[in-house]
Each structure stands twice: as C-alpha cells, then as structure tokens.
C-alpha cells in the first residue's frame, strides 16, 4: 500500500472546458504545477465529441471552429497535439420557392451565384467582406487585453483607457462610425444598408442571432454578426472550420498540450466548492468531501456558478453579487444530432454535391427568423426554427460507419424558460419541429434517420453546467461585454478573493471556442505571481 | 452678383426653427422664416376639434425646455406658463384597482405598495438613479455633439462631462454604461414585480422607437424622455398652459420682436445652390429668395434629398442619408368630450398620462404585430385629458382628450388595418373597457395617422422624431455619422430640426446649436 502524500498545487482549474484547459496549459507552460478538475468522464465541457449511438460520433454541443485564437494555436503548438481543422468551404441555404443561395470557396463562383439573386448585391458582397474584415481587425486587439476598470483612477487603468481611446481614434472617423453602427444596430437594419436580396440578408443576419435571445431586428445583433467574423481574419482558417474528430478533438489537443507542459487533467472529479480562508482561496473541496489545496484556484465555470455557487456570496462585495445575479443567461438554442442512413437530398440542389460539405442553413428570410424569435419570446420553441447544419461525416469519415452519416443541427430558438418547462414530451416535440422543418427542404430526411438525439437548453445546462444552457456562458449583449463581463472592476479575470480567478466564456471576450478568456486569466495569475 | 439682403432663410416655423431664427436675429442677423402652412408653429400649431375644443395635433407636452436655449427669450413675458400635471401617471387595472404616480413620492409609494410592497420600496431608489442618468443625458443635450474621431482640441469641452460622469462614483457610472444599451424589459424586470408598473414604464420606453421593450436601446429611449424632468420627481413632463401652440406663438413673438420676418403660406420647393453653395430658396409660387445661408427644420432626408437635390452630393453621403431610419409608428386620436371620462379604480382626476399597457408582454406584442406590418391587436395607449389641468382648452364643463397609439405601421392611408376610423373605433373600445361612459360622451373625434403627419408636416413616414431614437442614430451619429454638427456637405445649408442632436422631446437645444454653427461660420454676432 502506498501512502498518499498530501500535495499542494500551484493552481487548480475548475472545469475542463476549452477555456479551463487553455488556462491550465499556459500556467503549466509557465512552470506552474497545475491540476484541472473535470466533473464529467471526458474533458471539453461544451466542446466534446461522444459516440452517442454505436458507430456514430457527434460533436454533441458545439459544432464548428473558427474563433480559436491563432496565438493560442501557436503558443500551445496545438497541431502537434492533433488539432486539424478542415475548412467549411461553402454555405448553402435552400429557399422555400425551390431556389437556393450559396457561397463557394471560389470567390468568382460566389459572385456568379450572388449575381443570380442580385447584381448589386454581388458587388456589395465583396465590399462588405472587406469592411467586416477591417472591423474585425479593429476589434481584434480588444480580444487580447483584459478590460480596464473605467471607474478606477489607478495609473494602470487610466493608461489602458488612454490606449483604447487612441486605438479607436487611430481607426479614423469613417471606420469608427462603421464600428459604432456594428456595435449598436440590428443585423437586419445593418444588412439592409448593404444588400437588397432577402435571401442574402437572411443568410447573413442568421449569424447575428446565434446564441442570443434576440431577433434579427433587435439592436445589438450586428455585433454578434461581427463576433462571428473574427475567426476569419488571421488566415489560419477560412471562415468556419470543422475539427477532425469533432470539437472534442480541439479540447483533447489542448488537454494534451497542457499535459505535455506537466499539467494533470483529472476527470470524474466534481468540485463542490472553493476552500476559502479569510479573503483567500486556498483550494477546493470535491464532491466526495476530499480537500485539495492550491495557491491559486481558477474557475472555468460561468459567473453564476463562479460567484454564487462555488463560493459563499456573502463573502463578496454586494455590487459584484448583484451584478452577477442580474447577469443574463437565457439560453436560446438547442441541438439535434442525427444518425443517417443516407445523405439528405435537398430539393433545391438534388443529389450529392459540394454543398453538403459546407454549412447548410434554413434561414430563408429575415421575417422567418423574426417569427422564430417571436415564438421564443412567448415561451415556446420556434415552430419553424432557424437551423444551422453541418454533416461532419462528409469531412471526417471516422465520425460515422461506412456509407452512413451524422448530421449536426444547431437550432434556434429553444428558450430555456419554456412555458411549462422542458420534459421528455416537449423535447421530442421540439425534435419533431426540427425534422419537420428540415423535411420541407430535404424530404428524404425522415426515412434516413436511424437515431436522433435532441438537446434542449435544459439538457445543455444539466450536462455541461452552463447556466440556463447559454452557449456563451452569458449573453453576448452590449450590456454584458468588455468591462461589464461579468461585472465592472471584476472583468480582468480576477475576483475579490485573493487567489481566485475566472476564465470561462462569461468573462471577456467570451463566447465560442475562442480560448481567449483562458489565456487572459492565465496571464493575470502569472502577472500577480500568486501561483 | 448682388450681395444678398438676407443673412438666413429658415425653412419651417416649428419650435427649433423659431429658436434658431430668434437667436440669429438676436445676433444682428437678418432672418426670414418660411412656413408653408397658414399658421405659425409647424407641427406645434394648435387646432380645434370643434369650436372651443383646442388640441395640440402631435405634441403632448412641451418636452424639456432647455433653459440655455430659451432662457433669454423671456417666454413668460410672451404668455408662456407651465403646468406640472399631478398625478402625472395613472393606469387603471383589473378589478377596479389602479396605479397612480404623484409628484409627492410618498403618495406614489403608497399607490405602488397596494400592488407590491417590494416595488414601493424600490421606487424611490430607482427614480433617483434614473433621474441622475437623465441629468447626464441632459448635459449631453446641452452641447453640440462631439466628434470622437475629430480633432483632439474639439474633445476638450467634454473633459468636463467626463469628470461629471466619473463624479457619479464608480458604481453609478458603470451602472449608466450598463443601462444605456439595455432593453427596457431587462431594466424593469431587474427592479420591479408588479406587471402593471412594468407595463406603463415600458410604454414610456417605446416612445420614439419602433422596437419592443425587449430590444436593446429601449432603456436609453426611456431615459431620454426624462431629460429635464423637474428636480426630485422622475417621470413628470411639464405642459404649457393653453397648449404647445402657446409656446410656438410666444417663440414667434420673441423672434419677431428681434426683427425676424415670418412668412406664412410660403412653401419651399427647392434650396437653390450657386457654385455649390446654398444661396437661397425657390418657393412653390415661383418666387426666389436669396440669402447667405439656409437653415432647414425639415427632416434631414427631405432637406438633403428632396429640397437640395442629390446632384451636388457625394454618393456615400446620399447613401447615408437614405439609410436614416424614419419608422414613425405613432398615431394620435383627439376627442372632444361632453364630460370628463371616469376610469374605473381611479378616483382622482388625472391631468397626466393615463396608460393602457397592462404588462411588458402587452407592449411587446403590440410591437410584434406592427413589426410584421399589421395594426396591433391590442395597441398600447397613452391618453391625456389636458383640460383637467387647463380649463382654457375646452368650453366650460367640457373636455378634450388625446390618445397616443404606439406601433401603428406606416401603411397606405385608408387601407384595411390602417383605416383611421377602424383604429379610432378600436381605441375607443379599449378605453371603454376601463371607462365605460366614454363612448357616449364623444362629441367629435379627429385621427392623425402617420401618413397624415407625413402629408401635413413633411415628416418621412410620419416620424415626429425625424429619425428613430435608436442607439446608432444619436449623438455624433445623428442625423448621419460625420455630419452631426448641424452643417451639411453643402456650404451654407444647415439643419436644425429634431432630426439632429439632441433629438425629440428636448426643445430649443437643436435650434440653438444650429444657430451657433451658423454664427460661427458667418463670423459671429453683428
């Protein structure tokens, strides 16, 4: 029998989601002794790949990659740890009138396709792409810094604010105005300034509503549109990509990198609470009552869990507690994963073709999306939802048995606060609405379905722990961004408790498989020298 | 070429135009105001529903009378006196209950407490916080908009404002930043439990926007309407004794006293340009008037695209002007009444707003209908009976009532859902649910649909704000980014209406800022 020697860690990271893993990897890389504790049997949080049905592997929650910061990929040498992203070359949106709107890898081909819908839009599209790229460049530096506290007189904060001011002024007046518009407008209004074709406006505005509890006509959605453009800028990926092995493979590559720097990643290890002595976090208590001590504890969970559940809220400033209590989650999306005996056959573009290798969306008009939102506002899932789909088995044959396919369908809206709550019956009814919608465009889908997994926001919460099933760890709304994410003065990944840090998507910049929050938190820990 | 006799032509005789004209004349400039209609005041001109029953066609109150703009015009000498309606807000509720808000905080609290003790506790703090925020907006309204991308020196006056905002203290300051882009829905849900209180406050938050309370930015619209509320009481707007028309008349008198010539029935058809410079106007009558500058109170789109014409303008600028969102969505129904209506559950006379907005969902659904292009099934109403506080508005014992209807889609006039009579019938029916005697007391009614307002006042889509009060159409973005300083790309042509900063319900500021810009360019006072 070996005697367990009590160990203390430099840092314990709670939650093995991608941000927790990124944080752990950076800390380990800086020579810290790091332990990651993941409640589930596998790492990844909302970025996991699981064999849900025998032979069929699904990226259960998140499904595409584009935002992962290139500096993280470089610093952690993720390709060496198995990261391999295949670009999604095309987008394909079937329309109710039997036509479709597509974009292709070849810009000339895209131009011809758009020209078919509107010659004016075909020209505007190129200009629009350039502007969005410039806007993304303008915002990019913000993703890499911790927000200053605008209420502080500390030289550090004043300097950071001055730098920000200068950064934005240096953009020039025209770009600044364009940025203000993007930050404040609805995606529908913003796109109407550019395009006339309804199909194109709808296709584009769909990315402005992903993960939000807002419709395309709600101000603030143009920013989410931009958020989804940020992945396009570094030339690492083109637009959206699919990771071979699913998004779980992304998580595993980060975990592998973390381990290579010496971090320990433990699964099936649920953290009950953070151990606090005085005003200091000194470790964690596991579900089985075991205590693990560390100089630093980093929470990769969302702000609600980080501040209201893992620690005693009474020990925190009231200002922070009430900010977190007000922080909006309101998960709005669900997921349907299909195991298919054959590929969907779209009436608008029949047969097998390159369009099945890209992103496929049911978003035929702005009004369609807005109506889908109306249902959610009233506490129901959309009867005719917005669907954002990929067929991973087209890009990575290992995802399904030979000749068979898996289809990943992101669905909006499915409100967490559904009238009457979610149960098995409403989950299946929601699944039916999704299949019915898809069947209108690809009638063979019904008979092709071998298995179906339906995931509601309540399921997302239950499995991943994300409060109210919000995929961004808190709404990406204007009032919850930058220094307001999650709370003023505590948006720099620190907390009022010494030695306690936060690194989840509910911190700046948040949202998507980006990893920036994890990296910024690690920087804060290292800068403080607490671990 | 002869030297123009006139320094400035002001197009329109609305409140902002008259303020601009008076200020220019006060600086020794020769000014003529051209008003297409046969009375002064533009949309502020008063009318009668029936002989002796007076109405303000579209204005409900005087807005915030910016003292910096109006202080030296001695309006009180010209007959303007202000009233503060009290109670200022009431809402009938089910089962004969009601919500009534008073100038006296304790009375408001008592009324709220009958419905929710917690809300009553929250109310004073909420009101104080909102008032603080509205004061910051007031500060912003009092200055011409700054260009954040402009020369550093231009930013200097705003250091004071920055200090002031930081002076709120960290908690309040960051709260302000959080609240500005917030949906009113979230702001109210955070604070209150009573559905009715949230409903009537939400109804305020959608004035001037074509958005439901769940849309980000409606909290800002909410605050905007409280700029200038009398100190210590949140939510009150002062009204002018005799109606807003009195204010227009007084401004006209003040302007004339300073030498401004006001020509009625003078409809401007075109702004004439010489060598790329605005040099006068051509009237519908064919007459041409020459002046050194032209100041237009017409909305930015009409001014720049219809009156000035696009030939001389940069296509990007024209595009930006075309993109200004004028959504209107507001109709006004005027009633002449043989007696004051009694609303169930409200024992006192309410000279302020009587809101029909039972909860947040009601307001949101009314918007949803309109956003899909149909009239709201259950419209949101804000009714006023100004004759309760001001007997001069109706014959003795009789009353006038005006009802604001939100979210009336801008459609073809007289068609289906948009028919004014259908709308008025529906509105009266809804009011009668709370005031059963009302229908039998109606002597006459007049309906102003968005299309009517467009026709009468030249407002694009009948938008009285001359551009939606949306986050992206305020401050340095109003009316179009880069041209928020009342000047236009056509030298000598200026804008002064509510389509420019600081937008609607704040009276005189835009006219004053515009006049200052003109004077700066003309070389100051003479």
PDB file of N, CA and C in Angstrom, chain A residues 294-364:
ATOM      1  N   UNK A 294      -4.397  24.546  -2.995  1.00  0.00           N
ATOM      2  CA  UNK A 294      -3.619  25.172  -4.068  1.00  0.00           C
ATOM      3  C   UNK A 294      -3.414  26.639  -3.746  1.00  0.00           C
ATOM      4  N   UNK A 295      -2.353  27.220  -4.298  1.00  0.00           N
ATOM      5  CA  UNK A 295      -2.102  28.648  -4.090  1.00  0.00           C
ATOM      6  C   UNK A 295      -3.125  29.483  -4.849  1.00  0.00           C
ATOM      7  N   UNK A 296      -3.570  28.898  -5.964  1.00  0.00           N
ATOM      8  CA  UNK A 296      -4.491  29.640  -6.835  1.00  0.00           C
ATOM      9  C   UNK A 296      -5.601  28.712  -7.305  1.00  0.00           C
ATOM     10  N   UNK A 297      -6.806  29.242  -7.344  1.00  0.00           N
ATOM     11  CA  UNK A 297      -7.919  28.484  -7.899  1.00  0.00           C
ATOM     12  C   UNK A 297      -8.503  29.303  -9.053  1.00  0.00           C
ATOM     13  N   UNK A 298      -8.684  28.653 -10.196  1.00  0.00           N
ATOM     14  CA  UNK A 298      -9.265  29.346 -11.347  1.00  0.00           C
ATOM     15  C   UNK A 298     -10.570  28.651 -11.712  1.00  0.00           C
ATOM     16  N   UNK A 299     -11.642  29.416 -11.754  1.00  0.00           N
ATOM     17  CA  UNK A 299     -12.912  28.818 -12.136  1.00  0.00           C
ATOM     18  C   UNK A 299     -13.148  28.982 -13.627  1.00  0.00           C
ATOM     19  N   UNK A 300     -13.404  27.865 -14.285  1.00  0.00           N
ATOM     20  CA  UNK A 300     -13.737  27.915 -15.709  1.00  0.00           C
ATOM     21  C   UNK A 300     -15.243  27.869 -15.914  1.00  0.00           C
ATOM     22  N   UNK A 301     -15.975  27.954 -14.812  1.00  0.00           N
ATOM     23  CA  UNK A 301     -17.437  27.889 -14.924  1.00  0.00           C
ATOM     24  C   UNK A 301     -17.991  29.281 -15.201  1.00  0.00           C
ATOM     25  N   UNK A 302     -19.293  29.352 -15.388  1.00  0.00           N
ATOM     26  CA  UNK A 302     -19.857  30.655 -15.719  1.00  0.00           C
ATOM     27  C   UNK A 302     -19.975  31.521 -14.462  1.00  0.00           C
ATOM     28  N   UNK A 303     -20.221  32.824 -14.644  1.00  0.00           N
ATOM     29  CA  UNK A 303     -20.183  33.740 -13.488  1.00  0.00           C
ATOM     30  C   UNK A 303     -21.155  33.348 -12.372  1.00  0.00           C
ATOM     31  N   UNK A 304     -22.309  32.822 -12.749  1.00  0.00           N
ATOM     32  CA  UNK A 304     -23.278  32.467 -11.726  1.00  0.00           C
ATOM     33  C   UNK A 304     -22.691  31.403 -10.812  1.00  0.00           C
ATOM     34  N   UNK A 305     -22.093  30.375 -11.417  1.00  0.00           N
ATOM     35  CA  UNK A 305     -21.514  29.309 -10.601  1.00  0.00           C
ATOM     36  C   UNK A 305     -20.242  29.785  -9.901  1.00  0.00           C
ATOM     37  N   UNK A 306     -19.463  30.583 -10.596  1.00  0.00           N
ATOM     38  CA  UNK A 306     -18.203  31.047 -10.026  1.00  0.00           C
ATOM     39  C   UNK A 306     -18.415  31.861  -8.755  1.00  0.00           C
ATOM     40  N   UNK A 307     -19.429  32.728  -8.779  1.00  0.00           N
ATOM     41  CA  UNK A 307     -19.592  33.657  -7.659  1.00  0.00           C
ATOM     42  C   UNK A 307     -20.745  33.310  -6.713  1.00  0.00           C
ATOM     43  N   UNK A 308     -21.750  32.627  -7.237  1.00  0.00           N
ATOM     44  CA  UNK A 308     -22.896  32.379  -6.366  1.00  0.00           C
ATOM     45  C   UNK A 308     -22.941  30.957  -5.839  1.00  0.00           C
ATOM     46  N   UNK A 309     -22.203  30.037  -6.473  1.00  0.00           N
ATOM     47  CA  UNK A 309     -22.291  28.647  -6.030  1.00  0.00           C
ATOM     48  C   UNK A 309     -20.987  28.111  -5.460  1.00  0.00           C
ATOM     49  N   UNK A 310     -19.875  28.388  -6.123  1.00  0.00           N
ATOM     50  CA  UNK A 310     -18.603  27.813  -5.667  1.00  0.00           C
ATOM     51  C   UNK A 310     -18.101  28.480  -4.398  1.00  0.00           C
ATOM     52  N   UNK A 311     -18.431  29.750  -4.240  1.00  0.00           N
ATOM     53  CA  UNK A 311     -18.021  30.437  -3.012  1.00  0.00           C
ATOM     54  C   UNK A 311     -19.267  30.990  -2.330  1.00  0.00           C
ATOM     55  N   UNK A 312     -19.081  31.451  -1.125  1.00  0.00           N
ATOM     56  CA  UNK A 312     -20.180  32.000  -0.339  1.00  0.00           C
ATOM     57  C   UNK A 312     -20.409  33.442  -0.806  1.00  0.00           C
ATOM     58  N   UNK A 313     -21.544  33.725  -1.452  1.00  0.00           N
ATOM     59  CA  UNK A 313     -21.753  35.086  -1.977  1.00  0.00           C
ATOM     60  C   UNK A 313     -21.620  36.156  -0.890  1.00  0.00           C
ATOM     61  N   UNK A 314     -21.945  35.769   0.342  1.00  0.00           N
ATOM     62  CA  UNK A 314     -21.880  36.750   1.429  1.00  0.00           C
ATOM     63  C   UNK A 314     -20.464  37.271   1.631  1.00  0.00           C
ATOM     64  N   UNK A 315     -19.469  36.494   1.172  1.00  0.00           N
ATOM     65  CA  UNK A 315     -18.087  36.933   1.360  1.00  0.00           C
ATOM     66  C   UNK A 315     -17.654  37.895   0.252  1.00  0.00           C
ATOM     67  N   UNK A 316     -18.546  38.168  -0.693  1.00  0.00           N
ATOM     68  CA  UNK A 316     -18.185  39.017  -1.839  1.00  0.00           C
ATOM     69  C   UNK A 316     -18.845  40.386  -1.713  1.00  0.00           C
ATOM     70  N   UNK A 317     -18.276  41.398  -2.378  1.00  0.00           N
ATOM     71  CA  UNK A 317     -18.924  42.721  -2.358  1.00  0.00           C
ATOM     72  C   UNK A 317     -20.326  42.641  -2.956  1.00  0.00           C
ATOM     73  N   UNK A 318     -21.227  43.373  -2.351  1.00  0.00           N
ATOM     74  CA  UNK A 318     -22.617  43.312  -2.787  1.00  0.00           C
ATOM     75  C   UNK A 318     -22.771  43.731  -4.251  1.00  0.00           C
ATOM     76  N   UNK A 319     -21.962  44.703  -4.629  1.00  0.00           N
ATOM     77  CA  UNK A 319     -22.001  45.222  -6.003  1.00  0.00           C
ATOM     78  C   UNK A 319     -21.781  44.090  -7.024  1.00  0.00           C
ATOM     79  N   UNK A 320     -20.800  43.237  -6.711  1.00  0.00           N
ATOM     80  CA  UNK A 320     -20.490  42.124  -7.609  1.00  0.00           C
ATOM     81  C   UNK A 320     -21.615  41.098  -7.595  1.00  0.00           C
ATOM     82  N   UNK A 321     -22.090  40.780  -6.401  1.00  0.00           N
ATOM     83  CA  UNK A 321     -23.139  39.758  -6.291  1.00  0.00           C
ATOM     84  C   UNK A 321     -24.382  40.189  -7.064  1.00  0.00           C
ATOM     85  N   UNK A 322     -24.778  41.452  -6.901  1.00  0.00           N
ATOM     86  CA  UNK A 322     -25.997  41.857  -7.604  1.00  0.00           C
ATOM     87  C   UNK A 322     -25.755  41.932  -9.109  1.00  0.00           C
ATOM     88  N   UNK A 323     -24.543  42.275  -9.517  1.00  0.00           N
ATOM     89  CA  UNK A 323     -24.240  42.278 -10.958  1.00  0.00           C
ATOM     90  C   UNK A 323     -24.367  40.866 -11.518  1.00  0.00           C
ATOM     91  N   UNK A 324     -23.858  39.894 -10.779  1.00  0.00           N
ATOM     92  CA  UNK A 324     -23.919  38.518 -11.270  1.00  0.00           C
ATOM     93  C   UNK A 324     -25.353  38.007 -11.239  1.00  0.00           C
ATOM     94  N   UNK A 325     -26.101  38.408 -10.209  1.00  0.00           N
ATOM     95  CA  UNK A 325     -27.497  37.987 -10.160  1.00  0.00           C
ATOM     96  C   UNK A 325     -28.288  38.545 -11.356  1.00  0.00           C
ATOM     97  N   UNK A 326     -27.887  39.729 -11.799  1.00  0.00           N
ATOM     98  CA  UNK A 326     -28.576  40.349 -12.933  1.00  0.00           C
ATOM     99  C   UNK A 326     -28.058  39.850 -14.277  1.00  0.00           C
ATOM    100  N   UNK A 327     -26.893  39.222 -14.255  1.00  0.00           N
ATOM    101  CA  UNK A 327     -26.269  38.763 -15.497  1.00  0.00           C
ATOM    102  C   UNK A 327     -27.238  37.841 -16.223  1.00  0.00           C
ATOM    103  N   UNK A 328     -27.406  38.094 -17.529  1.00  0.00           N
ATOM    104  CA  UNK A 328     -28.442  37.357 -18.248  1.00  0.00           C
ATOM    105  C   UNK A 328     -27.876  36.152 -18.966  1.00  0.00           C
ATOM    106  N   UNK A 329     -28.525  35.016 -18.774  1.00  0.00           N
ATOM    107  CA  UNK A 329     -28.122  33.776 -19.433  1.00  0.00           C
ATOM    108  C   UNK A 329     -29.140  33.397 -20.509  1.00  0.00           C
ATOM    109  N   UNK A 330     -30.369  33.095 -20.103  1.00  0.00           N
ATOM    110  CA  UNK A 330     -31.460  32.844 -21.049  1.00  0.00           C
ATOM    111  C   UNK A 330     -31.033  32.048 -22.282  1.00  0.00           C
ATOM    112  N   UNK A 331     -30.577  30.816 -22.088  1.00  0.00           N
ATOM    113  CA  UNK A 331     -30.204  30.003 -23.237  1.00  0.00           C
ATOM    114  C   UNK A 331     -31.321  30.008 -24.272  1.00  0.00           C
ATOM    115  N   UNK A 332     -30.956  30.072 -25.534  1.00  0.00           N
ATOM    116  CA  UNK A 332     -31.967  30.236 -26.572  1.00  0.00           C
ATOM    117  C   UNK A 332     -31.833  29.196 -27.669  1.00  0.00           C
ATOM    118  N   UNK A 333     -30.866  28.307 -27.522  1.00  0.00           N
ATOM    119  CA  UNK A 333     -30.656  27.375 -28.631  1.00  0.00           C
ATOM    120  C   UNK A 333     -30.604  25.933 -28.157  1.00  0.00           C
ATOM    121  N   UNK A 334     -30.895  25.048 -29.076  1.00  0.00           N
ATOM    122  CA  UNK A 334     -30.817  23.625 -28.819  1.00  0.00           C
ATOM    123  C   UNK A 334     -30.030  22.956 -29.929  1.00  0.00           C
ATOM    124  N   UNK A 335     -30.006  21.654 -29.860  1.00  0.00           N
ATOM    125  CA  UNK A 335     -29.201  20.923 -30.836  1.00  0.00           C
ATOM    126  C   UNK A 335     -29.925  19.625 -31.161  1.00  0.00           C
ATOM    127  N   UNK A 336     -29.918  19.270 -32.427  1.00  0.00           N
ATOM    128  CA  UNK A 336     -30.440  17.967 -32.809  1.00  0.00           C
ATOM    129  C   UNK A 336     -29.345  17.251 -33.598  1.00  0.00           C
ATOM    130  N   UNK A 337     -28.986  16.083 -33.127  1.00  0.00           N
ATOM    131  CA  UNK A 337     -27.948  15.302 -33.804  1.00  0.00           C
ATOM    132  C   UNK A 337     -28.597  14.074 -34.440  1.00  0.00           C
ATOM    133  N   UNK A 338     -28.353  13.913 -35.725  1.00  0.00           N
ATOM    134  CA  UNK A 338     -28.999  12.815 -36.442  1.00  0.00           C
ATOM    135  C   UNK A 338     -27.968  11.801 -36.933  1.00  0.00           C
ATOM    136  N   UNK A 339     -28.314  10.527 -36.742  1.00  0.00           N
ATOM    137  CA  UNK A 339     -27.556   9.463 -37.395  1.00  0.00           C
ATOM    138  C   UNK A 339     -28.362   9.075 -38.629  1.00  0.00           C
ATOM    139  N   UNK A 340     -27.706   9.146 -39.796  1.00  0.00           N
ATOM    140  CA  UNK A 340     -28.451   8.993 -41.049  1.00  0.00           C
ATOM    141  C   UNK A 340     -27.994   7.780 -41.846  1.00  0.00           C
ATOM    142  N   UNK A 341     -28.965   7.135 -42.481  1.00  0.00           N
ATOM    143  CA  UNK A 341     -28.620   6.018 -43.363  1.00  0.00           C
ATOM    144  C   UNK A 341     -28.170   6.522 -44.729  1.00  0.00           C
ATOM    145  N   UNK A 342     -28.568   7.730 -45.053  1.00  0.00           N
ATOM    146  CA  UNK A 342     -28.125   8.331 -46.321  1.00  0.00           C
ATOM    147  C   UNK A 342     -28.094   9.841 -46.172  1.00  0.00           C
ATOM    148  N   UNK A 343     -27.469  10.493 -47.135  1.00  0.00           N
ATOM    149  CA  UNK A 343     -27.347  11.946 -47.073  1.00  0.00           C
ATOM    150  C   UNK A 343     -28.699  12.608 -47.321  1.00  0.00           C
ATOM    151  N   UNK A 344     -28.910  13.769 -46.750  1.00  0.00           N
ATOM    152  CA  UNK A 344     -30.140  14.498 -47.071  1.00  0.00           C
ATOM    153  C   UNK A 344     -30.115  14.911 -48.541  1.00  0.00           C
ATOM    154  N   UNK A 345     -31.261  14.839 -49.157  1.00  0.00           N
ATOM    155  CA  UNK A 345     -31.369  15.188 -50.570  1.00  0.00           C
ATOM    156  C   UNK A 345     -32.210  16.453 -50.680  1.00  0.00           C
ATOM    157  N   UNK A 346     -31.546  17.556 -50.932  1.00  0.00           N
ATOM    158  CA  UNK A 346     -32.267  18.828 -50.935  1.00  0.00           C
ATOM    159  C   UNK A 346     -32.949  19.060 -52.277  1.00  0.00           C
ATOM    160  N   UNK A 347     -34.228  19.376 -52.228  1.00  0.00           N
ATOM    161  CA  UNK A 347     -34.995  19.624 -53.450  1.00  0.00           C
ATOM    162  C   UNK A 347     -34.359  20.730 -54.282  1.00  0.00           C
ATOM    163  N   UNK A 348     -33.804  21.725 -53.597  1.00  0.00           N
ATOM    164  CA  UNK A 348     -33.260  22.874 -54.306  1.00  0.00           C
ATOM    165  C   UNK A 348     -31.972  22.536 -55.071  1.00  0.00           C
ATOM    166  N   UNK A 349     -31.252  21.535 -54.608  1.00  0.00           N
ATOM    167  CA  UNK A 349     -29.989  21.154 -55.253  1.00  0.00           C
ATOM    168  C   UNK A 349     -29.815  19.651 -55.008  1.00  0.00           C
ATOM    169  N   UNK A 350     -30.515  18.851 -55.836  1.00  0.00           N
ATOM    170  CA  UNK A 350     -30.607  17.425 -55.510  1.00  0.00           C
ATOM    171  C   UNK A 350     -29.264  16.708 -55.636  1.00  0.00           C
ATOM    172  N   UNK A 351     -29.207  15.604 -54.948  1.00  0.00           N
ATOM    173  CA  UNK A 351     -28.062  14.718 -55.071  1.00  0.00           C
ATOM    174  C   UNK A 351     -26.891  15.131 -54.215  1.00  0.00           C
ATOM    175  N   UNK A 352     -25.823  14.360 -54.391  1.00  0.00           N
ATOM    176  CA  UNK A 352     -24.588  14.576 -53.645  1.00  0.00           C
ATOM    177  C   UNK A 352     -23.843  15.718 -54.328  1.00  0.00           C
ATOM    178  N   UNK A 353     -23.308  16.606 -53.549  1.00  0.00           N
ATOM    179  CA  UNK A 353     -22.563  17.696 -54.167  1.00  0.00           C
ATOM    180  C   UNK A 353     -21.733  18.408 -53.134  1.00  0.00           C
ATOM    181  N   UNK A 354     -20.914  19.341 -53.584  1.00  0.00           N
ATOM    182  CA  UNK A 354     -20.027  20.034 -52.633  1.00  0.00           C
ATOM    183  C   UNK A 354     -20.800  20.819 -51.573  1.00  0.00           C
ATOM    184  N   UNK A 355     -22.063  21.144 -51.878  1.00  0.00           N
ATOM    185  CA  UNK A 355     -22.820  21.922 -50.897  1.00  0.00           C
ATOM    186  C   UNK A 355     -23.028  21.149 -49.598  1.00  0.00           C
ATOM    187  N   UNK A 356     -22.919  19.821 -49.656  1.00  0.00           N
ATOM    188  CA  UNK A 356     -23.127  19.028 -48.448  1.00  0.00           C
ATOM    189  C   UNK A 356     -21.873  19.008 -47.563  1.00  0.00           C
ATOM    190  N   UNK A 357     -20.782  19.542 -48.103  1.00  0.00           N
ATOM    191  CA  UNK A 357     -19.538  19.580 -47.323  1.00  0.00           C
ATOM    192  C   UNK A 357     -19.379  20.869 -46.551  1.00  0.00           C
ATOM    193  N   UNK A 358     -20.298  21.787 -46.775  1.00  0.00           N
ATOM    194  CA  UNK A 358     -20.179  23.082 -46.108  1.00  0.00           C
ATOM    195  C   UNK A 358     -21.243  23.266 -45.058  1.00  0.00           C
ATOM    196  N   UNK A 359     -21.463  24.536 -44.722  1.00  0.00           N
ATOM    197  CA  UNK A 359     -22.520  24.854 -43.763  1.00  0.00           C
ATOM    198  C   UNK A 359     -23.838  24.936 -44.520  1.00  0.00           C
ATOM    199  N   UNK A 360     -24.870  24.377 -43.936  1.00  0.00           N
ATOM    200  CA  UNK A 360     -26.200  24.388 -44.552  1.00  0.00           C
ATOM    201  C   UNK A 360     -27.138  25.059 -43.561  1.00  0.00           C
ATOM    202  N   UNK A 361     -27.918  26.011 -44.026  1.00  0.00           N
ATOM    203  CA  UNK A 361     -28.788  26.701 -43.069  1.00  0.00           C
ATOM    204  C   UNK A 361     -30.200  26.838 -43.598  1.00  0.00           C
ATOM    205  N   UNK A 362     -31.158  26.731 -42.701  1.00  0.00           N
ATOM    206  CA  UNK A 362     -32.539  27.072 -43.032  1.00  0.00           C
ATOM    207  C   UNK A 362     -32.792  28.439 -42.395  1.00  0.00           C
ATOM    208  N   UNK A 363     -32.675  29.459 -43.223  1.00  0.00           N
ATOM    209  CA  UNK A 363     -32.879  30.842 -42.778  1.00  0.00           C
ATOM    210  C   UNK A 363     -33.348  31.616 -44.001  1.00  0.00           C
ATOM    211  N   UNK A 364     -34.560  31.306 -44.473  1.00  0.00           N
ATOM    212  CA  UNK A 364     -34.975  31.811 -45.786  1.00  0.00           C
ATOM    213  C   UNK A 364     -35.272  33.310 -45.852  1.00  0.00           C
TER     214      UNK A 364
END
